[in-house]
Short mmCIF file of C-alpha atoms and ligand atoms in Angstrom, two decimals:
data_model
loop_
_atom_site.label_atom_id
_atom_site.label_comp_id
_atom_site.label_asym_id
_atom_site.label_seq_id
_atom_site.Cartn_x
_atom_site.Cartn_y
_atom_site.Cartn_z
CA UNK I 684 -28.93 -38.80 18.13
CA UNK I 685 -28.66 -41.88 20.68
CA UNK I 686 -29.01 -40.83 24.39
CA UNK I 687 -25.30 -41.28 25.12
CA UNK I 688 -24.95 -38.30 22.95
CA UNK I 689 -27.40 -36.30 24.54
CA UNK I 690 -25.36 -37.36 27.85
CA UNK I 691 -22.30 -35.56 26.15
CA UNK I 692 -21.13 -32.28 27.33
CA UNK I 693 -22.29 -29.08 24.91
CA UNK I 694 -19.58 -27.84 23.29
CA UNK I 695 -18.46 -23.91 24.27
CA UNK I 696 -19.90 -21.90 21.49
CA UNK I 697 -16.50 -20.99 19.66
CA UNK I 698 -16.01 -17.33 19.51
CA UNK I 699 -17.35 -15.61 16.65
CA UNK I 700 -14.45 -14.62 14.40
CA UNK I 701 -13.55 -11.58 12.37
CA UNK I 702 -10.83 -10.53 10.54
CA UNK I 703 -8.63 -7.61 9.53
CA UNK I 704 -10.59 -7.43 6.04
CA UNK I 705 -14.25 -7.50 7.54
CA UNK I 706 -13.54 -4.86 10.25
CA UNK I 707 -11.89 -2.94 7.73
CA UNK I 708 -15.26 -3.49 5.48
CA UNK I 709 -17.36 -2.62 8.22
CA UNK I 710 -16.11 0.89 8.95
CA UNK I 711 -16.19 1.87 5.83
CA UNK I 712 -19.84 1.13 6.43
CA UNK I 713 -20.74 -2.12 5.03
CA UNK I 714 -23.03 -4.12 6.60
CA UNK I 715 -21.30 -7.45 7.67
CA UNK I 716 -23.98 -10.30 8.35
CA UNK I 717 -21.85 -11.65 10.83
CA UNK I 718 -22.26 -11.38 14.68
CA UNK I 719 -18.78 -11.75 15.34
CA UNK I 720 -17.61 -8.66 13.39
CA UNK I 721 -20.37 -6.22 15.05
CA UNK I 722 -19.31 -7.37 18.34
CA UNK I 723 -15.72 -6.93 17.61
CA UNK I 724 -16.59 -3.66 16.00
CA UNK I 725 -18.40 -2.24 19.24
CA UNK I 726 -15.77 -3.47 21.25
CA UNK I 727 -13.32 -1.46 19.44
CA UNK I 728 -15.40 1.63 19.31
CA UNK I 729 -15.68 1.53 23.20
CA UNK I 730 -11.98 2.11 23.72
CA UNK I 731 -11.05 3.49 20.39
CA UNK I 732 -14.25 5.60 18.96
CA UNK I 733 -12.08 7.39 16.18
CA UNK I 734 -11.33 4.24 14.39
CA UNK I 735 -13.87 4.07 11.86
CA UNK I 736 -13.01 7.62 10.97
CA UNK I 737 -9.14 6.57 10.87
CA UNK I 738 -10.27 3.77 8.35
CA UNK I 739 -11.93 6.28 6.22
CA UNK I 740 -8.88 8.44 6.29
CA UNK I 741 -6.75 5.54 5.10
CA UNK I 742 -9.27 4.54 2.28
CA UNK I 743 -9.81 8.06 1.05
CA UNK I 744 -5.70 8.19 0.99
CA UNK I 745 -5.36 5.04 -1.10
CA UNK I 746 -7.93 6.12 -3.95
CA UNK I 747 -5.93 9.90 -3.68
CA UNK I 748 -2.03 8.49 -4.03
CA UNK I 749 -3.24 5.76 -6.37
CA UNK I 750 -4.93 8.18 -8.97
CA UNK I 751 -1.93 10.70 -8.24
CA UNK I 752 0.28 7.96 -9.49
CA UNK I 753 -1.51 7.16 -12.20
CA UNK I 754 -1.68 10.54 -13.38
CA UNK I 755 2.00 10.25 -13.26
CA UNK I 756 2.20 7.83 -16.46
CA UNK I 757 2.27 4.03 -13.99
CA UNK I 758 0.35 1.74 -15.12
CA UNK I 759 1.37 -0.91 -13.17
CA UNK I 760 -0.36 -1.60 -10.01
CA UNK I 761 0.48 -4.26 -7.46
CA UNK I 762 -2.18 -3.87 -4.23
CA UNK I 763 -0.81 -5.82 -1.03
CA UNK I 764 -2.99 -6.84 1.25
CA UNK I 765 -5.94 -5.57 -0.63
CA UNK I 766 -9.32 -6.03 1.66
CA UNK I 767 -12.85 -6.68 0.11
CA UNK I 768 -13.34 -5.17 -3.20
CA UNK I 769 -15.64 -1.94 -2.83
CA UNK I 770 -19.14 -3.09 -4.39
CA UNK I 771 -19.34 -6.60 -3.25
CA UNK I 772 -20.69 -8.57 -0.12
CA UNK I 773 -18.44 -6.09 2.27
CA UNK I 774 -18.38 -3.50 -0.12
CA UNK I 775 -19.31 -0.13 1.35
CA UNK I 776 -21.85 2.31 0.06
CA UNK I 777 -20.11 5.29 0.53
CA UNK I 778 -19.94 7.19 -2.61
CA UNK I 779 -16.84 8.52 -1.83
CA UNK I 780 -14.68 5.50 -0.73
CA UNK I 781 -16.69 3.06 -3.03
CA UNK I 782 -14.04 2.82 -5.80
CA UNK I 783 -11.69 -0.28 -6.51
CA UNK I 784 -8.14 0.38 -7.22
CA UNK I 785 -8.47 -1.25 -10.66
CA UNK I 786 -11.42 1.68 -11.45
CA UNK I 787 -9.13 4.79 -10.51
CA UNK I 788 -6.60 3.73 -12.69
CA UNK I 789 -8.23 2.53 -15.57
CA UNK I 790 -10.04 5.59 -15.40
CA UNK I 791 -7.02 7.46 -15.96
CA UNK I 792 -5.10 4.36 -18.44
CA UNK I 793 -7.65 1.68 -20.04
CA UNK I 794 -4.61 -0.87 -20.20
CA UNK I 795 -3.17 -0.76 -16.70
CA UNK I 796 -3.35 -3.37 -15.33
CA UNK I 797 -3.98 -4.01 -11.83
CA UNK I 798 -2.82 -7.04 -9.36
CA UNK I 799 -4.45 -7.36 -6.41
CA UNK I 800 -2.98 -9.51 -3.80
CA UNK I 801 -4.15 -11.02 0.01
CA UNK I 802 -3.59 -14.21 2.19
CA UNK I 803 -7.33 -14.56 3.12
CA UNK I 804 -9.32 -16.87 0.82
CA UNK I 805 -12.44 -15.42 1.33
CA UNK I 806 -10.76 -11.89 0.14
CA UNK I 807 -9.70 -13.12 -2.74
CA UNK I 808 -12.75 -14.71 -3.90
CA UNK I 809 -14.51 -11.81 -3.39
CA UNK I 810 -12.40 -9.70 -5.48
CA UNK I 811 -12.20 -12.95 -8.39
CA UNK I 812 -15.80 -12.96 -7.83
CA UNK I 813 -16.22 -8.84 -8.79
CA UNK I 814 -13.31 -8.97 -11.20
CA UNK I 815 -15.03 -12.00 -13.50
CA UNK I 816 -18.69 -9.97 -13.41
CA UNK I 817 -16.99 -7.09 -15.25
CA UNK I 818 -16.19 -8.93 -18.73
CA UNK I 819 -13.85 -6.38 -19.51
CA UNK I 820 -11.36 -6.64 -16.61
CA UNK I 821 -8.83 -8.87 -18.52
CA UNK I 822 -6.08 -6.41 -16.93
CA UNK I 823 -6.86 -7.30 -13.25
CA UNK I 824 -5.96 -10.28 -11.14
CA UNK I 825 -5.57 -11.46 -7.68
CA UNK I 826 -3.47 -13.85 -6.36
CA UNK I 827 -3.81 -15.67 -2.92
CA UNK I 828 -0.21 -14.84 -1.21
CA UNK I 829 1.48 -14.16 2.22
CA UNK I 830 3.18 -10.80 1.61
CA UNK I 831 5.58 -12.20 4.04
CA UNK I 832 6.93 -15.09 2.09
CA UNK I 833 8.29 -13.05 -0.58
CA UNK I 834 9.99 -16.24 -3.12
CA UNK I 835 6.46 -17.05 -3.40
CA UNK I 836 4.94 -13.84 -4.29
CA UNK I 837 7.04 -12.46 -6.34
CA UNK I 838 7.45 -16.09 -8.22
CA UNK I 839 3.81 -15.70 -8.07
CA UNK I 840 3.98 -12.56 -10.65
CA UNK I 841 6.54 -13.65 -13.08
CA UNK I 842 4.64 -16.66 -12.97
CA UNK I 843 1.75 -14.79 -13.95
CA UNK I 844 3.08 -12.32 -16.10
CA UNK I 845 0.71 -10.20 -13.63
CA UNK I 846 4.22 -7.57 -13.63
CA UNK I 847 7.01 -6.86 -15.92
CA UNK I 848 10.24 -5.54 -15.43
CA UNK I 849 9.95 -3.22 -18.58
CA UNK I 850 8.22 -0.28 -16.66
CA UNK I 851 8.14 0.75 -12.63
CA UNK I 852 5.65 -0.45 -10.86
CA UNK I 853 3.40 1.16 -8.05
CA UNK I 854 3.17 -1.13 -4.89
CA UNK I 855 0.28 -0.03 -2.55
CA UNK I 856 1.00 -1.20 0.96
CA UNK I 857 -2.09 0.45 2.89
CA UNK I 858 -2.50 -0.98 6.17
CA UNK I 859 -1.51 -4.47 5.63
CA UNK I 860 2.05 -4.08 7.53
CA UNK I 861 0.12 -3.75 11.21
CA UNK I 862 -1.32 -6.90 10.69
CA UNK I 863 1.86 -8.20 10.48
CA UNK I 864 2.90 -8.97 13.93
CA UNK I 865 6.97 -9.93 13.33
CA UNK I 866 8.88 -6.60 13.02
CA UNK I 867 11.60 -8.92 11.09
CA UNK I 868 8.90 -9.90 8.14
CA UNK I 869 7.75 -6.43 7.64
CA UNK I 870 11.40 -4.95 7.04
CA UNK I 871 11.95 -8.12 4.78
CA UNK I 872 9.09 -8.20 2.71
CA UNK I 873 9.95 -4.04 2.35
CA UNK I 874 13.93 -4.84 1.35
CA UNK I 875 12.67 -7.85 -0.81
CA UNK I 876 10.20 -5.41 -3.24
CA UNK I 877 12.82 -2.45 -2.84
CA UNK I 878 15.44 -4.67 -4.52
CA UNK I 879 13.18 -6.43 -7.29
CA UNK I 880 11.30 -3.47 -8.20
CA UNK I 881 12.90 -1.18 -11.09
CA UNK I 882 13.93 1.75 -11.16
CA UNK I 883 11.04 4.64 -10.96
CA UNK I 884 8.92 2.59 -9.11
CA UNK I 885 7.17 3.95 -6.01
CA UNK I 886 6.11 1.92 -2.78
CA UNK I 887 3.34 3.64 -0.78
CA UNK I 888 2.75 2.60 2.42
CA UNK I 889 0.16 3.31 5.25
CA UNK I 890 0.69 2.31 8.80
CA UNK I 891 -0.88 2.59 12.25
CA UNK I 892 0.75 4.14 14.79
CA UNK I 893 0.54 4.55 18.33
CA UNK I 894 2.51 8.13 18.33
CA UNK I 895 -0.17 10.11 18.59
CA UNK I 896 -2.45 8.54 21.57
CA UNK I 897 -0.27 6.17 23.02
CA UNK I 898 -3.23 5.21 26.02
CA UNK I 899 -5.95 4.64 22.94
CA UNK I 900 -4.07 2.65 20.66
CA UNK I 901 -2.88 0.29 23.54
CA UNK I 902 -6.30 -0.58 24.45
CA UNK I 903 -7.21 -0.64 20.93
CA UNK I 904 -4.59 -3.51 20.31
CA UNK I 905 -5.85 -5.36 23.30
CA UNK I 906 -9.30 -5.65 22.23
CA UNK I 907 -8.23 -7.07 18.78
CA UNK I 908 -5.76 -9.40 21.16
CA UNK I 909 -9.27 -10.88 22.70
CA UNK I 910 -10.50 -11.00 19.07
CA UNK I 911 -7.53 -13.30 17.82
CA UNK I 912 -6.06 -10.79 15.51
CA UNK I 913 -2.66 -9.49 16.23
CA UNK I 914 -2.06 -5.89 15.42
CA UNK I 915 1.07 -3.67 15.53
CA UNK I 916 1.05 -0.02 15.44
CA UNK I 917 4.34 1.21 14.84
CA UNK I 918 6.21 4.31 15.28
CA UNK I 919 7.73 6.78 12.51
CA UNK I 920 11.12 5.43 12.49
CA UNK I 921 10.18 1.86 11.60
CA UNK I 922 8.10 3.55 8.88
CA UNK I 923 10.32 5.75 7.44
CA UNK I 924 12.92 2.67 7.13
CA UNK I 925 10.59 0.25 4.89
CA UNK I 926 11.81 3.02 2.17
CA UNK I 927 15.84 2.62 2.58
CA UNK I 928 17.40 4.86 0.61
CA UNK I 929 14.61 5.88 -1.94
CA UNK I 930 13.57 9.19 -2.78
CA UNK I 931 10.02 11.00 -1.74
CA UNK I 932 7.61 10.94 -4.37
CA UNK I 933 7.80 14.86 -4.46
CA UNK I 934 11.65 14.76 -3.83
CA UNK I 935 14.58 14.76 -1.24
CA UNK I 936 14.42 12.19 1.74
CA UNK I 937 11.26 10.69 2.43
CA UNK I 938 8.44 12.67 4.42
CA UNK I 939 6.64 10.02 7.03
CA UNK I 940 3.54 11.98 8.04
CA UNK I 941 -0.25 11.59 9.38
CA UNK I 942 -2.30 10.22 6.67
CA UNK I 943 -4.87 13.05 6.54
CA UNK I 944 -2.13 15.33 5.55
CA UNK I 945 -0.08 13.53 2.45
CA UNK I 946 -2.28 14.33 -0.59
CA UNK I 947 -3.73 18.08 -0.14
CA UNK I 948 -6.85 17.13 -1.93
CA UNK I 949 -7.96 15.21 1.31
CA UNK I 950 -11.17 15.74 2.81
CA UNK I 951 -9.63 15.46 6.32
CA UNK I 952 -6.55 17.40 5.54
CA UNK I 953 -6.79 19.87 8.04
CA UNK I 954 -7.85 17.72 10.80
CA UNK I 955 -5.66 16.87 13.99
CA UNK I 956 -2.98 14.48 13.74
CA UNK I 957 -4.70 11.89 16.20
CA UNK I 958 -7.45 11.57 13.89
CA UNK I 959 -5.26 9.42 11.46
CA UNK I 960 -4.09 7.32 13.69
CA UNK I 961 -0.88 6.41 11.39
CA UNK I 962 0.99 7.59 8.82
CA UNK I 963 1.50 7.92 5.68
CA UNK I 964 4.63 7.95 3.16
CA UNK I 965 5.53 7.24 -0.83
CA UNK I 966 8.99 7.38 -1.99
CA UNK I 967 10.75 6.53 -5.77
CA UNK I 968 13.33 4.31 -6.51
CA UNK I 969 16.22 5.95 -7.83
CA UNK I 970 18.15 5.31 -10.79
CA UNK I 971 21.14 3.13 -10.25
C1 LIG D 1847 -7.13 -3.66 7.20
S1 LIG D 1847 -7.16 -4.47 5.69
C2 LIG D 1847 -6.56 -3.20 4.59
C3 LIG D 1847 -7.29 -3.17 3.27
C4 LIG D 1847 -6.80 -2.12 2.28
N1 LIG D 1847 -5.41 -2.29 1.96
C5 LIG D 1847 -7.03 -0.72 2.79
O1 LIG D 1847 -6.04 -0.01 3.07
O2 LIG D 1847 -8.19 -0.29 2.91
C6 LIG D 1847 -5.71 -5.52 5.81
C7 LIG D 1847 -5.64 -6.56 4.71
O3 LIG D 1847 -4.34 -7.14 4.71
C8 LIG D 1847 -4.48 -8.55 4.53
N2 LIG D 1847 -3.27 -9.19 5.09
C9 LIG D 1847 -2.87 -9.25 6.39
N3 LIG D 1847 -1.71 -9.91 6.50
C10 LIG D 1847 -1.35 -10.27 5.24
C11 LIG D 1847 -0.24 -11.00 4.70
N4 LIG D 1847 0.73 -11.48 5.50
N5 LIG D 1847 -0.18 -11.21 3.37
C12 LIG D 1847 -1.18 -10.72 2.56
N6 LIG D 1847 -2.25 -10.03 3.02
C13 LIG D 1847 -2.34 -9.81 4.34
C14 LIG D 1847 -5.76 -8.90 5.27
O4 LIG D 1847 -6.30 -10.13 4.87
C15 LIG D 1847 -6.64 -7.71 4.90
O5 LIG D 1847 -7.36 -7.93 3.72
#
């Protein structure tokens, strides 16, 4: 370096990023190497210390609804906005939450077949990383795709062959939506899949909400404001419409309620409302 360099201002440190994925990974108790996500993290759990526990509620509903659905004969799995895959670099230790999507439900069917699906490159080469160490997941993909530019994603699977028309198909939208700032996109992307998918098919869908502790959840979306990440809880009617006109999975108009409380067989079933922090719902699509 000559001495006119040295004469040259430092450069600000640039803030240490995060993302939706890694803080997701984190409270599910990985370990994430990078400052950036623990300081986020604590930041979070200074205004908002039930989040962790809210994540865990989510991921404990995901592996619940997606084995209840397999047990229900689909074997067609499409998982938007999927996060880190359980067992690698992020992956959590939990025995309980450690489980992939792909290993619930080819627990249940050895040929389902599984597409997982995110816009963040380092996501997806996690999971293509995991998915090519198992030699026998020929059944599993994941494709790089903004939920939110539909053409593309759902050119994406025919492309692919990753999902056929011949059979309904599960889509898992878990807690993707809130990170989804444009209210417009979200109710798109939801109309889009309602209209492709065929009939029988379900779309489950998570979302944070600020219903339950308005004060929290505000402060909560300023600190991931500070943190570059722009997060939407929203309330039970803009849920309840991502379904349109489809039918609850267990029949009549579609139930929109605190995640805890959807699948009985959840650990924090009984717990208060606040705890989940968002809500839960899964509806059919009818027969024409
Ligand atoms: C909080 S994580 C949720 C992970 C997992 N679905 C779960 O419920 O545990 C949100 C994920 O959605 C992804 N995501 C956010 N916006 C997206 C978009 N427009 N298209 C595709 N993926 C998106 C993020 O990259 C991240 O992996």
């Amino acid at each position: 370096m000559s001495l006119a360099d040295e004469r040259l201002p430092i450069a600000k440190p640039v803030p240490l990023q995060t993302s939706s994925a890694r803080l997701s990974a984190v409270w599910l108790g990985a370990r994430s190497p990078r400052d950036g996500d623990q300081d986020v993290a604590r930041a979070v759990r200074n205004v908002f210390p039930r989040q962790p526990a809210a994540v865990r509620i989510n991921r404990e509903h995901h592996l619940l609804i997606t084995d209840a659905l397999a047990q229900r004969g689909m074997t067609q799995i499409l998982d938007l906005g999927c996060g880190y895959p359980a067992h690698g670099q992020y992956g959590t230790p939990g025995p309980l939450l450690s489980q992939n999507t792909h290993e619930v439900v080819q627990r249940r069917w050895h040929a389902a077949s599984v597409t997982y699906v995110d816009n963040d490159p380092d996501v997806v080469n996690a999971r293509r990383t995991e998915i090519a160490a198992a030699a026998s997941q020929t059944r599993t993909r994941t494709l790089v795709a903004d939920i939110t530019d539909t053409v593309d994603l759902l050119e994406q699977l025919m492309r692919d062959a990753a999902v056929t028309h011949d059979r309904p198909v599960v889509v898992l939208a878990h807690d993707v939506f809130p990170w989804i700032p444009d209210d417009d996109a979200v109710r798109r992307c939801a109309a889009s899949l309602r209209e492709w998918l065929p009939p029988g098919s379900a779309l489950s869908v998570t979302h944070a909400t600020a219903d339950m502790t308005p004060t929290w959840i505000q402060r909560l979306t300023g600190v991931y404001a500070e943190a570059g990440l722009s997060f939407r809880p929203r309330g039970r009617g803009f849920i309840t419409d991502l379904f349109g006109d489809w039918e609850d999975l267990y029949g009549g108009p579609v139930r929109v309620i605190p995640t805890a409380r959807h699948q009985p067989g959840h650990h924090e079933s009984k717990a208060p409302d606040f705890h989940s922090a968002g809500y839960a719902g899964v509806a059919i699509k009818p027969s024409p």
